[in-house]
Amino acid sequence: MCVKGLCFLTVLTGLAASGVLQVSGMRIYTSGDMEAVNGTDVRLKCTFDSSARINPSSIVVSWTFRPLKPGREESVFHYQQRPYPPTEGIFRKRILWAGDIMGRDASIIIREVKFTYNGTFFCHVKNPPDVHGAVGEIRLRVVTTASFSELLLLALAIGGGITAVVILLIIIVSCRRCKRKRERHEGNVHGHEEAPRKERKDPTACHPSRAVHLYLSETSIEIDSSDGMISEASTKDPSSSEEEAPSSDDDGGDDSD
């Protein structure tokens, strides 16, 4: 018997995994308990999932309200191909459609909530032939001021956003600085490579036109052939030797005569 039951369970599991066996019925998901400050807007979130194909022309969404105090259930909102906000009652001109049928969203927004809105809101969704299933419930509590937990969450959200922006700015500034440093380094490297090399000049060298002619004086010893005495040394300038050369020739001519 246990073996047969196990086999049957195995077959059902295989059919479910293969998609042959599907669970029918509408499944609705809501946020449960909510808290809103008096005079503010609040979004009542309601999403759904259907085993049938979503048909925008036939799907129906309706919201109802049951107050905390004993009283009758009141219609809040109706949707069928287009939104139908209430035309009378405590929710008149207070409900806005915030859903998306193809996105499986049936949410609404209540504008400027009042203390009379304390109670339970019900979200009904029908997608023929999928018209049976659980109903979504949201228990709303309207308060004078936000609770400490909500203020803490709000502060954390604001602080987290500011921190993220600061970190992003730091990253951007750091990246820009790194980019500038890299560009400067590359510019310096290219500048050294492309700079023309200066030839090193000899400080002792000068232009030929500006050269100073240096002459070394020549010291000669003259020997007088007549008496064999050595005369005093004379210093002659090479430049003057050329000028005195003709006179020596003239003297020589006179001696010969």
CSV table of N, CA, C and O in Angstrom, one decimal, residues 103-189:
chain,number,residue,atom,x,y,z
A,103,GLY,N,0.7,44.3,-15.8
A,103,GLY,CA,1.8,44.1,-14.9
A,103,GLY,C,1.3,43.4,-13.6
A,103,GLY,O,2.1,43.3,-12.6
A,104,ARG,N,0.1,43.0,-13.6
A,104,ARG,CA,-0.5,42.2,-12.5
A,104,ARG,C,-0.5,43.1,-11.2
A,104,ARG,O,-0.2,42.6,-10.1
A,105,ASP,N,-0.8,44.4,-11.4
A,105,ASP,CA,-0.9,45.3,-10.3
A,105,ASP,C,-2.2,45.9,-10.2
A,105,ASP,O,-2.7,46.5,-11.2
A,106,ALA,N,-2.9,45.9,-9.0
A,106,ALA,CA,-4.2,46.4,-8.8
A,106,ALA,C,-4.2,47.4,-7.7
A,106,ALA,O,-5.2,47.6,-6.9
A,107,SER,N,-3.1,48.2,-7.5
A,107,SER,CA,-2.9,49.1,-6.4
A,107,SER,C,-3.8,50.4,-6.6
A,107,SER,O,-4.1,50.8,-7.7
A,108,ILE,N,-4.1,51.1,-5.5
A,108,ILE,CA,-4.8,52.3,-5.5
A,108,ILE,C,-4.1,53.3,-4.5
A,108,ILE,O,-3.3,52.9,-3.7
A,109,ILE,N,-4.4,54.6,-4.7
A,109,ILE,CA,-3.8,55.6,-3.8
A,109,ILE,C,-5.0,56.4,-3.1
A,109,ILE,O,-5.9,56.8,-3.8
A,110,ILE,N,-4.9,56.5,-1.8
A,110,ILE,CA,-5.9,57.3,-1.1
A,110,ILE,C,-5.3,58.6,-0.8
A,110,ILE,O,-4.2,58.7,-0.1
A,111,ARG,N,-5.9,59.7,-1.2
A,111,ARG,CA,-5.4,61.0,-1.0
A,111,ARG,C,-5.9,61.6,0.4
A,111,ARG,O,-7.1,61.5,0.7
A,112,GLU,N,-5.0,62.2,1.1
A,112,GLU,CA,-5.3,62.9,2.4
A,112,GLU,C,-6.2,62.0,3.3
A,112,GLU,O,-7.3,62.3,3.5
A,113,VAL,N,-5.5,61.0,3.8
A,113,VAL,CA,-6.3,60.1,4.6
A,113,VAL,C,-6.8,60.8,5.9
A,113,VAL,O,-6.2,61.7,6.4
A,114,LYS,N,-7.9,60.3,6.4
A,114,LYS,CA,-8.5,60.8,7.6
A,114,LYS,C,-8.6,59.7,8.6
A,114,LYS,O,-8.4,58.5,8.3
A,115,PHE,N,-8.9,60.1,9.9
A,115,PHE,CA,-9.0,59.1,10.9
A,115,PHE,C,-10.2,58.1,10.7
A,115,PHE,O,-10.2,57.0,11.2
A,116,THR,N,-11.2,58.6,9.9
A,116,THR,CA,-12.3,57.7,9.6
A,116,THR,C,-11.9,56.6,8.7
A,116,THR,O,-12.7,55.6,8.4
A,117,TYR,N,-10.7,56.6,8.1
A,117,TYR,CA,-10.2,55.5,7.2
A,117,TYR,C,-9.6,54.4,8.0
A,117,TYR,O,-9.0,53.5,7.4
A,118,ASN,N,-9.6,54.5,9.3
A,118,ASN,CA,-9.0,53.4,10.1
A,118,ASN,C,-9.9,52.1,9.9
A,118,ASN,O,-11.2,52.2,10.1
A,119,GLY,N,-9.3,51.1,9.4
A,119,GLY,CA,-10.1,49.8,9.2
A,119,GLY,C,-9.3,48.9,8.2
A,119,GLY,O,-8.1,49.0,8.1
A,120,THR,N,-10.1,48.0,7.6
A,120,THR,CA,-9.5,47.0,6.7
A,120,THR,C,-10.0,47.2,5.3
A,120,THR,O,-11.2,47.4,5.1
A,121,PHE,N,-9.1,47.3,4.4
A,121,PHE,CA,-9.4,47.4,3.0
A,121,PHE,C,-9.2,46.0,2.3
A,121,PHE,O,-8.2,45.3,2.6
A,122,PHE,N,-10.1,45.7,1.4
A,122,PHE,CA,-10.1,44.4,0.8
A,122,PHE,C,-9.9,44.6,-0.8
A,122,PHE,O,-10.6,45.4,-1.4
A,123,CYS,N,-9.0,43.8,-1.3
A,123,CYS,CA,-8.7,43.8,-2.8
A,123,CYS,C,-9.2,42.6,-3.4
A,123,CYS,O,-8.8,41.4,-3.1
A,124,HIS,N,-10.2,42.7,-4.4
A,124,HIS,CA,-10.8,41.6,-5.1
A,124,HIS,C,-10.3,41.7,-6.5
A,124,HIS,O,-10.5,42.8,-7.2
A,125,VAL,N,-9.9,40.6,-7.1
A,125,VAL,CA,-9.5,40.5,-8.5
A,125,VAL,C,-10.1,39.3,-9.1
A,125,VAL,O,-9.9,38.2,-8.6
A,126,LYS,N,-10.7,39.5,-10.3
A,126,LYS,CA,-11.3,38.3,-11.0
A,126,LYS,C,-10.8,38.4,-12.5
A,126,LYS,O,-10.9,39.4,-13.1
A,127,ASN,N,-10.4,37.2,-13.0
A,127,ASN,CA,-9.9,37.1,-14.3
A,127,ASN,C,-10.5,35.9,-14.9
A,127,ASN,O,-10.0,34.8,-14.9
A,128,PRO,N,-11.8,36.0,-15.4
A,128,PRO,CA,-12.5,34.8,-15.9
A,128,PRO,C,-11.7,34.0,-16.9
A,128,PRO,O,-11.0,34.6,-17.8
A,129,PRO,N,-11.7,32.7,-16.8
A,129,PRO,CA,-12.5,31.9,-15.9
A,129,PRO,C,-11.9,31.8,-14.5
A,129,PRO,O,-12.5,31.0,-13.7
A,130,ASP,N,-10.9,32.5,-14.2
A,130,ASP,CA,-10.2,32.4,-12.9
A,130,ASP,C,-10.9,33.4,-12.0
A,130,ASP,O,-10.5,34.6,-11.9
A,131,VAL,N,-12.0,33.0,-11.3
A,131,VAL,CA,-12.8,34.0,-10.5
A,131,VAL,C,-12.8,33.6,-9.0
A,131,VAL,O,-13.4,34.3,-8.2
A,132,HIS,N,-12.1,32.5,-8.7
A,132,HIS,CA,-12.1,32.1,-7.3
A,132,HIS,C,-10.7,32.2,-6.7
A,132,HIS,O,-9.7,32.1,-7.4
A,133,GLY,N,-10.6,32.5,-5.5
A,133,GLY,CA,-9.4,32.6,-4.8
A,133,GLY,C,-9.4,33.5,-3.6
A,133,GLY,O,-10.5,34.0,-3.2
A,134,ALA,N,-8.3,33.6,-2.9
A,134,ALA,CA,-8.3,34.4,-1.7
A,134,ALA,C,-8.5,35.9,-2.0
A,134,ALA,O,-8.2,36.3,-3.1
A,135,VAL,N,-8.9,36.6,-1.0
A,135,VAL,CA,-9.0,38.1,-1.1
A,135,VAL,C,-7.9,38.7,-0.3
A,135,VAL,O,-7.6,38.3,0.8
A,136,GLY,N,-7.3,39.8,-0.9
A,136,GLY,CA,-6.3,40.5,-0.2
A,136,GLY,C,-6.8,41.5,0.8
A,136,GLY,O,-7.8,42.2,0.6
A,137,GLU,N,-6.1,41.6,2.0
A,137,GLU,CA,-6.5,42.4,3.1
A,137,GLU,C,-5.4,43.4,3.5
A,137,GLU,O,-4.2,42.9,3.5
A,138,ILE,N,-5.7,44.6,3.7
A,138,ILE,CA,-4.8,45.6,4.2
A,138,ILE,C,-5.4,46.3,5.4
A,138,ILE,O,-6.5,46.9,5.3
A,139,ARG,N,-4.8,46.2,6.6
A,139,ARG,CA,-5.3,46.9,7.8
A,139,ARG,C,-4.6,48.2,8.0
A,139,ARG,O,-3.4,48.3,8.2
A,140,LEU,N,-5.3,49.3,7.7
A,140,LEU,CA,-4.8,50.6,7.8
A,140,LEU,C,-5.0,51.3,9.1
A,140,LEU,O,-6.1,51.3,9.6
A,141,ARG,N,-4.0,51.9,9.6
A,141,ARG,CA,-4.1,52.7,10.9
A,141,ARG,C,-3.6,54.1,10.6
A,141,ARG,O,-2.4,54.3,10.3
A,142,VAL,N,-4.5,55.0,10.8
A,142,VAL,CA,-4.2,56.5,10.6
A,142,VAL,C,-3.8,57.1,12.0
A,142,VAL,O,-4.5,56.9,13.0
A,143,VAL,N,-2.6,57.7,12.0
A,143,VAL,CA,-2.1,58.3,13.2
A,143,VAL,C,-1.8,59.8,13.1
A,143,VAL,O,-1.8,60.3,11.9
A,144,THR,N,-1.5,60.4,14.2
A,144,THR,CA,-1.3,61.9,14.2
A,144,THR,C,0.1,62.1,13.6
A,144,THR,O,0.3,63.0,12.8
A,145,THR,N,1.1,61.4,14.1
A,145,THR,CA,2.5,61.6,13.7
A,145,THR,C,3.1,60.2,13.4
A,145,THR,O,2.5,59.2,13.9
A,146,ALA,N,4.1,60.2,12.6
A,146,ALA,CA,4.7,58.9,12.2
A,146,ALA,C,5.4,58.3,13.5
A,146,ALA,O,5.9,59.0,14.4
A,147,SER,N,5.4,57.0,13.5
A,147,SER,CA,6.0,56.3,14.6
A,147,SER,C,7.5,56.3,14.5
A,147,SER,O,8.1,56.7,13.5
A,148,PHE,N,8.2,55.9,15.6
A,148,PHE,CA,9.6,56.0,15.6
A,148,PHE,C,10.2,55.1,14.6
A,148,PHE,O,11.2,55.5,14.0
A,149,SER,N,9.6,53.9,14.4
A,149,SER,CA,10.2,53.0,13.4
A,149,SER,C,10.1,53.6,12.0
A,149,SER,O,11.1,53.5,11.2
A,150,GLU,N,9.0,54.3,11.6
A,150,GLU,CA,8.9,54.9,10.3
A,150,GLU,C,9.8,56.0,10.2
A,150,GLU,O,10.5,56.2,9.1
A,151,LEU,N,10.0,56.8,11.2
A,151,LEU,CA,11.0,57.9,11.2
A,151,LEU,C,12.4,57.4,11.0
A,151,LEU,O,13.2,58.0,10.3
A,152,LEU,N,12.7,56.3,11.7
A,152,LEU,CA,14.0,55.7,11.6
A,152,LEU,C,14.2,55.2,10.2
A,152,LEU,O,15.3,55.4,9.6
A,153,LEU,N,13.2,54.6,9.6
A,153,LEU,CA,13.4,54.1,8.2
A,153,LEU,C,13.5,55.2,7.3
A,153,LEU,O,14.4,55.2,6.3
A,154,LEU,N,12.8,56.3,7.5
A,154,LEU,CA,12.9,57.5,6.6
A,154,LEU,C,14.3,58.1,6.7
A,154,LEU,O,14.9,58.5,5.7
A,155,ALA,N,14.8,58.2,8.0
A,155,ALA,CA,16.1,58.8,8.2
A,155,ALA,C,17.2,57.9,7.5
A,155,ALA,O,18.1,58.4,6.9
A,156,LEU,N,17.0,56.6,7.7
A,156,LEU,CA,18.0,55.7,7.1
A,156,LEU,C,18.0,55.8,5.6
A,156,LEU,O,19.0,55.8,4.9
A,157,ALA,N,16.7,55.9,5.0
A,157,ALA,CA,16.6,56.1,3.6
A,157,ALA,C,17.3,57.3,3.1
A,157,ALA,O,18.0,57.3,2.1
A,158,ILE,N,17.0,58.5,3.8
A,158,ILE,CA,17.6,59.7,3.4
A,158,ILE,C,19.1,59.7,3.5
A,158,ILE,O,19.9,60.1,2.7
A,159,GLY,N,19.5,59.2,4.7
A,159,GLY,CA,21.0,59.1,4.9
A,159,GLY,C,21.7,58.2,3.9
A,159,GLY,O,22.8,58.5,3.4
A,160,GLY,N,21.0,57.1,3.6
A,160,GLY,CA,21.6,56.2,2.6
A,160,GLY,C,21.7,56.8,1.2
A,160,GLY,O,22.7,56.7,0.5
A,161,GLY,N,20.7,57.6,0.9
A,161,GLY,CA,20.7,58.3,-0.4
A,161,GLY,C,21.8,59.4,-0.5
A,161,GLY,O,22.6,59.5,-1.5
A,162,ILE,N,21.9,60.1,0.6
A,162,ILE,CA,23.0,61.2,0.7
A,162,ILE,C,24.4,60.5,0.6
A,162,ILE,O,25.3,61.0,-0.1
A,163,THR,N,24.5,59.4,1.4
A,163,THR,CA,25.8,58.7,1.4
A,163,THR,C,26.2,58.2,0.0
A,163,THR,O,27.3,58.3,-0.5
A,164,ALA,N,25.2,57.7,-0.7
A,164,ALA,CA,25.4,57.1,-2.0
A,164,ALA,C,25.9,58.3,-3.0
A,164,ALA,O,26.8,58.1,-3.8
A,165,VAL,N,25.2,59.4,-2.9
A,165,VAL,CA,25.5,60.6,-3.7
A,165,VAL,C,27.0,61.0,-3.4
A,165,VAL,O,27.7,61.3,-4.3
A,166,VAL,N,27.3,61.1,-2.1
A,166,VAL,CA,28.7,61.6,-1.7
A,166,VAL,C,29.7,60.6,-2.3
A,166,VAL,O,30.7,61.0,-2.8
A,167,ILE,N,29.5,59.3,-2.1
A,167,ILE,CA,30.4,58.3,-2.6
A,167,ILE,C,30.6,58.4,-4.1
A,167,ILE,O,31.7,58.4,-4.6
A,168,LEU,N,29.5,58.6,-4.8
A,168,LEU,CA,29.5,58.8,-6.2
A,168,LEU,C,30.3,60.0,-6.6
A,168,LEU,O,31.2,59.9,-7.6
A,169,LEU,N,30.1,61.1,-5.9
A,169,LEU,CA,30.9,62.3,-6.2
A,169,LEU,C,32.4,62.1,-6.0
A,169,LEU,O,33.2,62.6,-6.8
A,170,ILE,N,32.7,61.4,-4.9
A,170,ILE,CA,34.1,61.2,-4.6
A,170,ILE,C,34.8,60.3,-5.7
A,170,ILE,O,35.9,60.6,-6.1
A,171,ILE,N,34.0,59.3,-6.1
A,171,ILE,CA,34.6,58.5,-7.2
A,171,ILE,C,34.8,59.3,-8.5
A,171,ILE,O,35.8,59.1,-9.1
A,172,ILE,N,33.8,60.1,-8.8
A,172,ILE,CA,34.0,60.9,-10.0
A,172,ILE,C,35.2,61.9,-9.9
A,172,ILE,O,36.0,62.0,-10.9
A,173,VAL,N,35.3,62.6,-8.8
A,173,VAL,CA,36.4,63.5,-8.6
A,173,VAL,C,37.8,62.8,-8.6
A,173,VAL,O,38.7,63.2,-9.3
A,174,SER,N,37.8,61.6,-8.0
A,174,SER,CA,39.1,60.8,-8.0
A,174,SER,C,39.4,60.4,-9.4
A,174,SER,O,40.6,60.4,-9.8
A,175,CYS,N,38.4,59.9,-10.2
A,175,CYS,CA,38.7,59.5,-11.5
A,175,CYS,C,39.2,60.7,-12.4
A,175,CYS,O,40.1,60.5,-13.2
A,176,ARG,N,38.6,61.9,-12.2
A,176,ARG,CA,39.1,63.0,-12.9
A,176,ARG,C,40.5,63.4,-12.6
A,176,ARG,O,41.3,63.7,-13.4
A,177,ARG,N,40.9,63.3,-11.3
A,177,ARG,CA,42.2,63.7,-10.9
A,177,ARG,C,43.2,62.7,-11.4
A,177,ARG,O,44.3,63.0,-11.9
A,178,CYS,N,42.9,61.4,-11.4
A,178,CYS,CA,43.8,60.4,-11.9
A,178,CYS,C,44.0,60.6,-13.4
A,178,CYS,O,45.1,60.4,-14.0
A,179,LYS,N,42.9,61.0,-14.1
A,179,LYS,CA,43.0,61.2,-15.6
A,179,LYS,C,43.9,62.4,-15.9
A,179,LYS,O,44.7,62.3,-16.8
A,180,ARG,N,43.8,63.5,-15.1
A,180,ARG,CA,44.6,64.6,-15.3
A,180,ARG,C,46.1,64.3,-15.0
A,180,ARG,O,47.0,64.7,-15.8
A,181,LYS,N,46.3,63.5,-13.9
A,181,LYS,CA,47.7,63.2,-13.6
A,181,LYS,C,48.3,62.3,-14.8
A,181,LYS,O,49.5,62.5,-15.2
A,182,ARG,N,47.5,61.4,-15.3
A,182,ARG,CA,48.0,60.5,-16.4
A,182,ARG,C,48.3,61.3,-17.6
A,182,ARG,O,49.3,61.1,-18.3
A,183,GLU,N,47.4,62.3,-17.9
A,183,GLU,CA,47.6,63.1,-19.1
A,183,GLU,C,48.9,64.0,-18.9
A,183,GLU,O,49.6,64.2,-19.9
A,184,ARG,N,49.1,64.5,-17.7
A,184,ARG,CA,50.3,65.3,-17.5
A,184,ARG,C,51.5,64.5,-17.6
A,184,ARG,O,52.5,64.9,-18.2
A,185,HIS,N,51.5,63.3,-17.1
A,185,HIS,CA,52.7,62.4,-17.2
A,185,HIS,C,53.0,62.0,-18.6
A,185,HIS,O,54.1,62.1,-19.1
A,186,GLU,N,51.9,61.7,-19.4
A,186,GLU,CA,52.1,61.4,-20.8
A,186,GLU,C,52.6,62.6,-21.6
A,186,GLU,O,53.5,62.5,-22.4
A,187,GLY,N,52.1,63.8,-21.2
A,187,GLY,CA,52.6,65.0,-21.9
A,187,GLY,C,54.1,65.3,-21.6
A,187,GLY,O,54.8,65.7,-22.5
A,188,ASN,N,54.5,65.0,-20.3
A,188,ASN,CA,55.9,65.2,-20.0
A,188,ASN,C,56.8,64.3,-20.7
A,188,ASN,O,57.9,64.6,-21.2
A,189,VAL,N,56.3,63.0,-20.8
A,189,VAL,CA,57.1,62.0,-21.5
A,189,VAL,C,57.3,62.3,-23.0
A,189,VAL,O,58.4,62.3,-23.5
